[in-house]
Amino acid sequence: MSGVILSPQHPLSAGLTSDSRLVRAYRGERSDATPVWFMRQAGRSLPEYRDLRVGTRMLDACLDPAMASEITLQPVRRHKVDAGIFFSDIVVPLKLVGVDVEIQPGRGPVFGRAYADAAGVAELTAIDPARLDETSAPITEAVARTVAELNTTVPAGSVSTGSTSSGSTPLIGFAGAPFTLAAYLTEGGPSKDHLAARTLMHADPGAWRALMDWTAELTGRFLRTQVLAGASAAQLFDSWAGAISLADYETHVAPASAAALAHVHDLAYETTDASGAPSTRSVPVVHFGVGTGELLGAMHGIGVDTVGVDYRIPLDVAVQRVGEGVPLQGNLDPALLAAPWPVLEAAVRDVLRRGEAAPAHVFNLGHGVPPETDPTVLTRVAALVHEASA
Ligand code: 1CP
């Protein structure tokens, strides 16, 4: 793909987010404090979210630009985190091209059927992923509204620690990686061990390849849409990649993840470097999965700037697996959010200390915020991260 320069109004091009703590960390620079955001920071842990969602189904909320935007902003205002993550779901692009999928409360994405064999895959891949470009207006609008709000009302570094960062809080766009989407598509819904996907990749490598190629094209377009509309970084969630071996990851998964990311790798913005000379930078990309200790090097190898680490591996060990010079994101065990404050505080400080082994660190959890989390604890953790790292 040939390079595309983001519009001058894009927050990265306009200089609003290019020197934010988050974007600087994603390019390997440390700033006045370690940036922090939480996976699943929007959602059920927030009473204001539960109020807003009453009577609206999950996917309807995702496709209502005003609602999706408001839900995205809620945790940014409340916790003073250094990024918003776009409120959506990894199955939204499937819904937008006409796949029969809903999100069942307490369960997750459920499909009208399972796409577990060649016939199922043929039916699915008969849909043209380019259809997304005709149906993605609610995504573009929700991102644009969110970014406009972040630019005007939620300045970056609005913390009490004497911040020197300026501009506005960046929005992170995200998409599901092909394997994680395939884990749902082949089962027809959530599963524990993702057996159907692991079977198909060996039982019918041709059908698997077709499924992965199609999914990469669709999810890559979804990610690109968010960046073009104003997201300042992109995160690819391969949440369930930890279910497979390194060999299977390299052969049957990594090429499709790389193909998905090709949809954003060509997007760039113009800026000036430290000496004032003009330079072009690409949009930062983060890659995360759960239980991926064995895969971290390979997950970095598909061409990402920052690797997200789950809570099973200390960050200083992750540095050795990913290779030095790579910024890391993570990795407080979400279970600790319910522990007594002294225990939690010690764990936060430990994560920060181990994160010093990387050139830059974005503090996060090792997976999503549990729905029953006390939101005041998250606010306190965000403040502690800023204070302790300043
Ligand atoms: O009604 C509800 O509140 C439904 C719960 C919910 C929410 C709030 C689901 C269903 N998705 C979401 C939003 C969502 N999904 C976000 C929001 C932004 C934020 O972080 O604040 C994000 C990033 C996702 C991405 C997502 N969806 C992933 C990857 C991230 C991860 O947590 O690993 C995955 C695996 C999904 C599938 C999914 N959607 C919903 C659920 C409960 C699940 C997991 C189901 C399972 O266990 O397999």
Coordinates of C-alpha atoms and ligand atoms in Angstrom, one line a residue:
M1 CA 0.0 0.0 0.0
S2 CA 1.3 3.5 -0.8
G3 CA 1.5 6.0 2.1
V4 CA -1.4 8.1 3.0
I5 CA -0.9 11.3 4.9
L6 CA -3.7 11.9 7.5
S7 CA -5.7 15.1 7.1
P8 CA -4.3 18.3 8.7
Q9 CA -7.3 18.2 11.1
H10 CA -6.4 14.8 12.4
P11 CA -5.2 15.2 16.1
L12 CA -1.8 13.6 15.2
S13 CA -1.3 16.0 12.2
A14 CA -2.6 19.0 14.1
G15 CA -0.1 18.4 16.9
L16 CA -2.8 17.8 19.5
T17 CA -1.9 14.3 20.4
S18 CA 1.5 13.7 18.8
D19 CA 3.4 14.7 21.9
S20 CA 0.9 13.3 24.4
R21 CA 2.3 11.0 27.1
L22 CA 0.6 8.0 25.3
V23 CA 1.8 8.6 21.8
R24 CA 5.3 9.5 23.0
A25 CA 5.5 6.2 25.0
Y26 CA 4.3 4.3 22.0
R27 CA 7.3 5.6 20.1
G28 CA 9.6 4.7 22.9
E29 CA 10.0 8.1 24.7
R30 CA 9.4 8.7 28.3
S31 CA 7.7 12.0 29.4
D32 CA 6.8 13.7 32.7
A33 CA 4.8 10.7 33.9
T34 CA 4.0 7.2 32.8
P35 CA 0.8 7.2 30.8
V36 CA -2.1 5.0 32.1
W37 CA -5.3 3.6 30.7
F38 CA -7.3 0.5 31.4
M39 CA -8.6 -2.1 29.1
R40 CA -12.3 -2.2 29.4
Q41 CA -12.3 1.1 31.2
A42 CA -15.7 1.9 29.7
G43 CA -18.5 -0.4 30.7
R44 CA -20.1 -2.1 33.6
S45 CA -17.8 -0.9 36.4
L46 CA -19.2 2.7 35.8
P47 CA -22.7 3.6 37.2
E48 CA -23.0 6.3 34.6
Y49 CA -22.5 3.6 31.9
R50 CA -25.1 1.3 33.4
D51 CA -27.6 4.2 33.5
L52 CA -27.0 5.1 29.9
R53 CA -27.3 1.6 28.7
V54 CA -30.7 0.8 30.2
G55 CA -33.0 -0.5 27.5
T56 CA -30.3 -0.4 24.7
R57 CA -28.7 -3.6 23.4
M58 CA -24.9 -3.7 23.3
L59 CA -24.5 -3.6 19.5
D60 CA -27.2 -0.9 19.2
A61 CA -25.2 1.1 21.7
C62 CA -22.0 0.6 19.6
L63 CA -23.8 1.8 16.5
D64 CA -25.4 4.9 18.1
P65 CA -22.7 7.6 17.6
A66 CA -23.9 9.8 20.5
M67 CA -24.1 7.0 22.9
A68 CA -20.8 5.3 21.9
S69 CA -19.0 8.6 22.1
E70 CA -20.4 9.5 25.6
I71 CA -19.5 6.0 26.9
T72 CA -16.0 6.4 25.5
L73 CA -15.6 9.7 27.3
Q74 CA -17.0 8.7 30.7
P75 CA -13.8 6.9 32.0
V76 CA -11.6 9.6 30.6
R77 CA -13.4 12.3 32.6
R78 CA -13.7 10.2 35.7
H79 CA -10.3 8.6 36.0
K80 CA -8.1 11.2 34.2
V81 CA -6.5 8.4 32.2
D82 CA -4.2 9.3 29.4
A83 CA -6.3 7.8 26.6
G84 CA -9.8 7.0 25.6
I85 CA -10.5 3.6 24.0
F86 CA -13.2 3.7 21.5
F87 CA -16.4 2.0 22.8
S88 CA -17.2 -0.7 20.3
D89 CA -16.6 -4.4 20.1
I90 CA -14.5 -6.7 18.0
V91 CA -17.6 -8.1 16.3
V92 CA -19.0 -4.7 15.2
P93 CA -17.5 -5.0 11.7
L94 CA -19.1 -8.4 11.2
K95 CA -22.4 -6.9 12.2
L96 CA -21.9 -4.0 9.8
V97 CA -21.4 -6.3 6.8
G98 CA -24.5 -8.3 7.6
V99 CA -23.3 -11.3 9.6
D100 CA -26.0 -12.5 12.1
V101 CA -24.4 -11.7 15.4
E102 CA -25.6 -10.3 18.7
I103 CA -23.9 -9.7 22.1
Q104 CA -25.7 -11.6 24.8
P105 CA -25.5 -10.0 28.3
G106 CA -23.1 -12.0 30.6
R107 CA -22.0 -14.2 27.7
G108 CA -20.6 -12.2 24.8
P109 CA -20.8 -12.5 21.0
V110 CA -23.2 -15.2 19.7
F111 CA -23.7 -15.9 16.0
G112 CA -26.7 -17.3 14.2
R113 CA -24.5 -20.3 13.2
A114 CA -21.0 -21.6 13.5
Y115 CA -18.6 -21.3 10.6
A116 CA -16.6 -24.3 11.4
D117 CA -16.0 -26.0 8.0
A118 CA -15.3 -25.2 4.4
A119 CA -19.0 -24.8 3.5
G120 CA -19.5 -22.3 6.4
V121 CA -16.3 -20.4 5.5
A122 CA -17.4 -20.2 1.9
E123 CA -20.8 -18.7 2.9
L124 CA -19.1 -16.2 5.1
T125 CA -16.4 -15.2 2.7
A126 CA -18.9 -14.6 -0.1
I127 CA -19.6 -11.3 1.7
D128 CA -17.3 -8.6 0.3
P129 CA -15.4 -7.0 3.2
A130 CA -15.4 -3.7 1.2
R131 CA -19.1 -3.5 2.1
L132 CA -17.9 -2.1 5.4
D133 CA -16.9 1.1 3.7
E134 CA -20.6 1.7 2.9
T135 CA -21.9 0.9 6.4
S136 CA -19.3 2.3 8.7
A137 CA -20.7 5.8 8.9
P138 CA -21.8 5.3 12.6
I139 CA -18.2 4.4 13.4
T140 CA -16.7 7.4 11.6
E141 CA -19.3 9.7 13.3
A142 CA -18.8 8.3 16.8
V143 CA -15.0 8.6 16.5
A144 CA -15.2 12.2 15.1
R145 CA -17.6 13.2 17.9
T146 CA -15.4 11.7 20.5
V147 CA -12.2 13.3 19.2
A148 CA -13.9 16.7 19.0
E149 CA -14.9 16.4 22.7
L150 CA -11.4 15.2 23.7
N151 CA -9.9 18.2 21.9
T152 CA -12.0 20.8 23.6
T153 CA -13.0 19.5 27.0
V154 CA -10.5 16.9 28.2
P155 CA -7.0 18.3 28.0
A156 CA -4.1 15.8 28.2
G157 CA -2.2 15.6 31.4
S158 CA -4.9 17.3 33.4
V159 CA -3.5 15.7 36.6
S160 CA -2.5 17.3 39.8
T161 CA 1.2 16.4 39.4
G162 CA 2.5 19.5 37.6
S163 CA 2.2 18.0 34.1
T164 CA 4.2 19.5 31.3
S165 CA 2.3 17.7 28.5
S166 CA -0.1 19.7 26.5
G167 CA -2.7 19.1 23.7
S168 CA -5.5 16.7 24.0
T169 CA -6.1 13.2 25.2
P170 CA -5.6 10.7 22.4
L171 CA -8.3 8.2 21.4
I172 CA -7.2 4.6 20.8
G173 CA -9.0 2.7 18.0
F174 CA -9.1 -1.1 18.2
A175 CA -10.0 -4.2 16.3
G176 CA -10.0 -7.9 17.0
A177 CA -7.2 -9.9 15.4
P178 CA -8.2 -12.6 12.8
F179 CA -7.5 -15.5 15.2
T180 CA -9.6 -14.2 18.0
L181 CA -12.5 -13.4 15.7
A182 CA -12.1 -16.8 14.1
A183 CA -12.3 -18.3 17.6
Y184 CA -15.8 -16.9 17.9
L185 CA -16.9 -17.5 14.3
T186 CA -15.9 -21.2 14.2
E187 CA -17.6 -21.9 17.6
G188 CA -20.6 -19.7 16.8
G189 CA -19.9 -18.0 20.2
P190 CA -17.6 -17.8 23.2
S191 CA -15.6 -20.9 24.1
K192 CA -13.0 -21.8 26.7
D193 CA -10.3 -23.5 24.6
H194 CA -11.2 -22.3 21.1
L195 CA -11.1 -26.0 19.9
A196 CA -13.1 -25.4 16.7
A197 CA -10.5 -22.8 15.4
R198 CA -7.6 -25.0 16.5
T199 CA -9.1 -27.9 14.7
L200 CA -10.0 -26.1 11.5
M201 CA -6.5 -24.7 11.0
H202 CA -5.1 -28.3 10.8
A203 CA -8.1 -30.2 9.4
D204 CA -8.6 -27.9 6.5
P205 CA -5.8 -25.4 6.1
G206 CA -7.3 -24.0 2.9
A207 CA -10.6 -23.1 4.5
W208 CA -8.7 -21.8 7.5
R209 CA -6.6 -19.6 5.3
A210 CA -9.7 -18.3 3.5
L211 CA -11.3 -17.5 6.8
M212 CA -8.2 -15.7 8.1
D213 CA -7.7 -13.7 4.9
W214 CA -11.3 -12.5 4.9
T215 CA -11.3 -11.7 8.5
A216 CA -8.0 -9.8 8.2
E217 CA -9.4 -7.7 5.4
L218 CA -12.6 -6.9 7.3
T219 CA -11.0 -6.1 10.7
G220 CA -8.2 -4.2 9.1
R221 CA -10.8 -1.9 7.4
F222 CA -12.5 -1.4 10.7
L223 CA -9.3 -0.3 12.3
R224 CA -8.4 2.0 9.4
T225 CA -11.8 3.6 9.6
Q226 CA -11.2 4.6 13.2
V227 CA -7.7 6.0 12.5
L228 CA -8.9 8.0 9.5
A229 CA -11.8 9.4 11.6
G230 CA -9.4 10.7 14.3
A231 CA -8.0 7.9 16.5
S232 CA -4.3 8.5 17.4
A233 CA -3.2 4.9 18.0
A234 CA -4.5 1.5 17.0
Q235 CA -4.6 -1.6 19.2
L236 CA -5.0 -5.1 17.7
F237 CA -6.6 -7.5 20.3
D238 CA -5.6 -11.1 19.8
S239 CA -7.1 -11.9 23.1
W240 CA -7.2 -15.7 22.7
A241 CA -3.9 -16.2 20.8
G242 CA -2.4 -17.7 24.0
A243 CA -4.4 -20.9 23.2
I244 CA -2.1 -21.9 20.4
S245 CA 1.5 -22.9 20.1
L246 CA 4.3 -20.7 18.8
A247 CA 4.6 -22.9 15.7
D248 CA 0.8 -22.6 14.9
Y249 CA 0.9 -18.9 15.6
E250 CA 3.7 -18.3 13.1
T251 CA 2.3 -20.6 10.4
H252 CA -1.5 -20.1 10.7
V253 CA -2.1 -16.8 12.5
A254 CA 0.7 -14.2 12.2
P255 CA 0.4 -13.7 8.4
A256 CA -3.3 -12.7 8.8
S257 CA -2.6 -10.4 11.7
A258 CA 0.1 -8.7 9.7
A259 CA -2.3 -8.4 6.8
A260 CA -4.9 -6.8 9.0
L261 CA -2.3 -4.2 10.2
A262 CA -1.3 -3.4 6.7
H263 CA -4.5 -1.5 6.6
V264 CA -3.1 1.1 9.0
H265 CA 0.6 0.8 8.5
D266 CA 0.5 3.1 5.5
L267 CA -1.2 5.9 7.5
A268 CA 1.2 8.6 8.5
Y269 CA 1.3 12.2 9.7
E270 CA 3.7 15.0 9.2
T271 CA 5.5 16.6 12.2
T272 CA 8.9 18.1 13.1
D273 CA 11.6 16.2 14.8
A274 CA 13.7 17.3 17.8
S275 CA 15.9 19.6 15.7
G276 CA 12.8 21.2 14.0
A277 CA 13.3 19.4 10.7
P278 CA 10.1 18.1 9.0
S279 CA 9.6 14.3 9.4
T280 CA 6.9 11.8 8.7
R281 CA 5.7 9.3 11.4
S282 CA 3.3 6.4 11.2
V283 CA 0.4 5.9 13.5
P284 CA 1.4 3.8 16.5
V285 CA 0.2 0.3 16.7
V286 CA -0.1 -1.9 19.8
H287 CA -0.7 -5.7 19.9
F288 CA -2.1 -7.5 22.9
G289 CA -3.2 -11.0 23.9
V290 CA -3.9 -13.0 27.0
G291 CA -1.5 -15.8 28.1
T292 CA 0.9 -15.0 25.3
G293 CA 4.1 -15.3 27.2
E294 CA 5.5 -17.8 24.6
L295 CA 4.3 -15.7 21.7
L296 CA 5.5 -12.2 22.7
G297 CA 8.5 -12.1 20.3
A298 CA 6.4 -13.3 17.4
M299 CA 3.6 -10.9 18.2
H300 CA 6.1 -8.0 18.1
G301 CA 7.5 -9.5 14.9
I302 CA 4.4 -8.9 12.8
G303 CA 5.3 -5.3 12.8
V304 CA 3.9 -3.4 15.8
D305 CA 5.4 -0.6 17.9
T306 CA 4.3 -1.6 21.4
V307 CA 3.5 -5.0 22.9
G308 CA 0.8 -5.4 25.5
V309 CA 1.6 -7.9 28.2
D310 CA -0.9 -9.9 30.3
Y311 CA -0.4 -10.3 34.1
R312 CA 1.3 -13.7 33.9
I313 CA 4.8 -12.4 33.0
P314 CA 6.6 -9.6 34.8
L315 CA 7.5 -6.7 32.5
D316 CA 11.2 -7.1 33.0
V317 CA 10.9 -10.7 31.8
A318 CA 8.7 -9.6 28.9
V319 CA 11.5 -7.2 27.8
Q320 CA 13.8 -10.2 27.3
R321 CA 11.2 -12.1 25.3
V322 CA 10.2 -9.2 23.1
G323 CA 13.7 -7.8 22.6
E324 CA 15.2 -4.6 24.1
G325 CA 14.0 -1.3 22.6
V326 CA 10.3 -2.2 22.5
P327 CA 7.8 -0.2 24.5
L328 CA 5.6 -2.3 26.7
Q329 CA 2.0 -1.9 27.9
G330 CA 0.6 -3.6 31.0
N331 CA 0.3 -5.5 33.3
L332 CA -1.3 -5.3 36.7
D333 CA -3.4 -8.4 37.5
P334 CA -7.0 -7.2 37.4
A335 CA -7.7 -9.4 40.4
L336 CA -5.7 -7.0 42.6
L337 CA -8.2 -4.2 42.0
A338 CA -10.3 -5.9 44.7
A339 CA -7.4 -6.3 47.2
P340 CA -6.8 -4.0 50.2
W341 CA -5.2 -0.7 49.1
P342 CA -1.7 -1.4 50.6
V343 CA -1.5 -4.7 48.6
L344 CA -2.7 -3.0 45.4
E345 CA -0.4 0.0 45.9
A346 CA 2.6 -2.3 46.3
A347 CA 1.6 -4.2 43.1
V348 CA 1.2 -0.9 41.1
R349 CA 4.7 0.2 42.2
D350 CA 6.1 -3.2 41.3
V351 CA 4.7 -3.0 37.8
L352 CA 6.1 0.5 37.4
R353 CA 9.5 -0.6 38.6
R354 CA 9.7 -3.6 36.3
G355 CA 8.4 -1.4 33.4
E356 CA 11.6 0.7 33.7
A357 CA 13.3 -2.2 31.9
A358 CA 11.6 -1.1 28.7
P359 CA 12.4 2.1 26.9
A360 CA 8.9 3.3 27.6
H361 CA 5.9 1.9 29.5
V362 CA 2.2 2.5 29.3
F363 CA 0.6 1.3 32.5
N364 CA -2.5 -0.9 32.0
L365 CA -4.0 -4.0 33.5
G366 CA -3.0 -7.5 32.3
H367 CA -6.6 -7.9 30.9
G368 CA -9.9 -6.0 31.2
V369 CA -11.4 -4.3 34.2
P370 CA -13.7 -6.8 36.0
P371 CA -17.3 -5.5 35.9
E372 CA -17.6 -5.5 39.7
T373 CA -14.6 -3.3 40.2
D374 CA -15.1 -0.2 42.5
P375 CA -14.5 2.7 40.0
T376 CA -13.0 4.9 42.8
V377 CA -10.1 2.3 43.0
L378 CA -9.4 2.8 39.3
T379 CA -9.2 6.6 39.7
R380 CA -6.9 6.1 42.7
V381 CA -4.6 3.7 40.7
A382 CA -4.4 6.2 37.8
A383 CA -3.4 9.0 40.2
L384 CA -0.8 6.7 41.9
V385 CA 0.7 5.8 38.5
H386 CA 1.1 9.5 37.6
E387 CA 2.5 10.5 41.0
A388 CA 4.8 7.6 41.5
S389 CA 6.3 7.9 38.0
A390 CA 6.6 11.7 37.9
Ligands
1CP1 O1 -23.6 -5.1 27.8 C1 -22.4 -5.1 28.0 O2 -21.9 -4.3 28.8 C2 -21.6 -6.1 27.3 C3 -20.2 -6.3 27.8 C4 -19.2 -5.8 26.7 C5 -18.6 -4.6 26.6 C6 -18.7 -3.4 27.5 C7 -18.8 -6.6 25.5 C8 -19.3 -7.9 25.2 N1 -18.0 -5.8 24.8 C9 -17.8 -4.6 25.4 C10 -17.0 -3.5 24.9 C11 -15.6 -3.8 24.4 N2 -15.2 -4.9 23.7 C12 -14.5 -2.9 24.4 C13 -14.7 -1.5 25.0 C14 -13.8 -0.5 25.2 C15 -13.1 -0.5 26.5 O3 -12.1 -1.2 26.7 O4 -13.5 0.3 27.4 C16 -13.5 -3.5 23.9 C17 -12.0 -3.0 23.7 C18 -13.9 -4.8 23.4 C19 -13.1 -5.8 22.7 C20 -13.4 -7.2 22.9 N3 -14.6 -7.8 22.7 C21 -12.4 -8.2 23.0 C22 -11.0 -8.0 23.1 C23 -10.6 -7.4 24.4 C24 -10.6 -8.4 25.6 O5 -11.2 -8.1 26.6 O6 -9.9 -9.4 25.5 C25 -13.1 -9.5 23.1 C26 -12.5 -10.8 23.3 C27 -14.5 -9.2 22.9 C28 -15.6 -10.2 22.9 C29 -16.6 -9.9 23.9 N4 -17.5 -8.9 23.8 C30 -18.2 -8.9 24.9 C31 -17.8 -9.9 25.8 C32 -18.3 -10.2 27.2 C33 -16.7 -10.5 25.2 C34 -15.8 -11.7 25.7 C35 -16.6 -13.0 25.7 C36 -15.7 -14.2 26.0 O7 -15.3 -14.3 27.2 O8 -15.4 -14.9 25.1

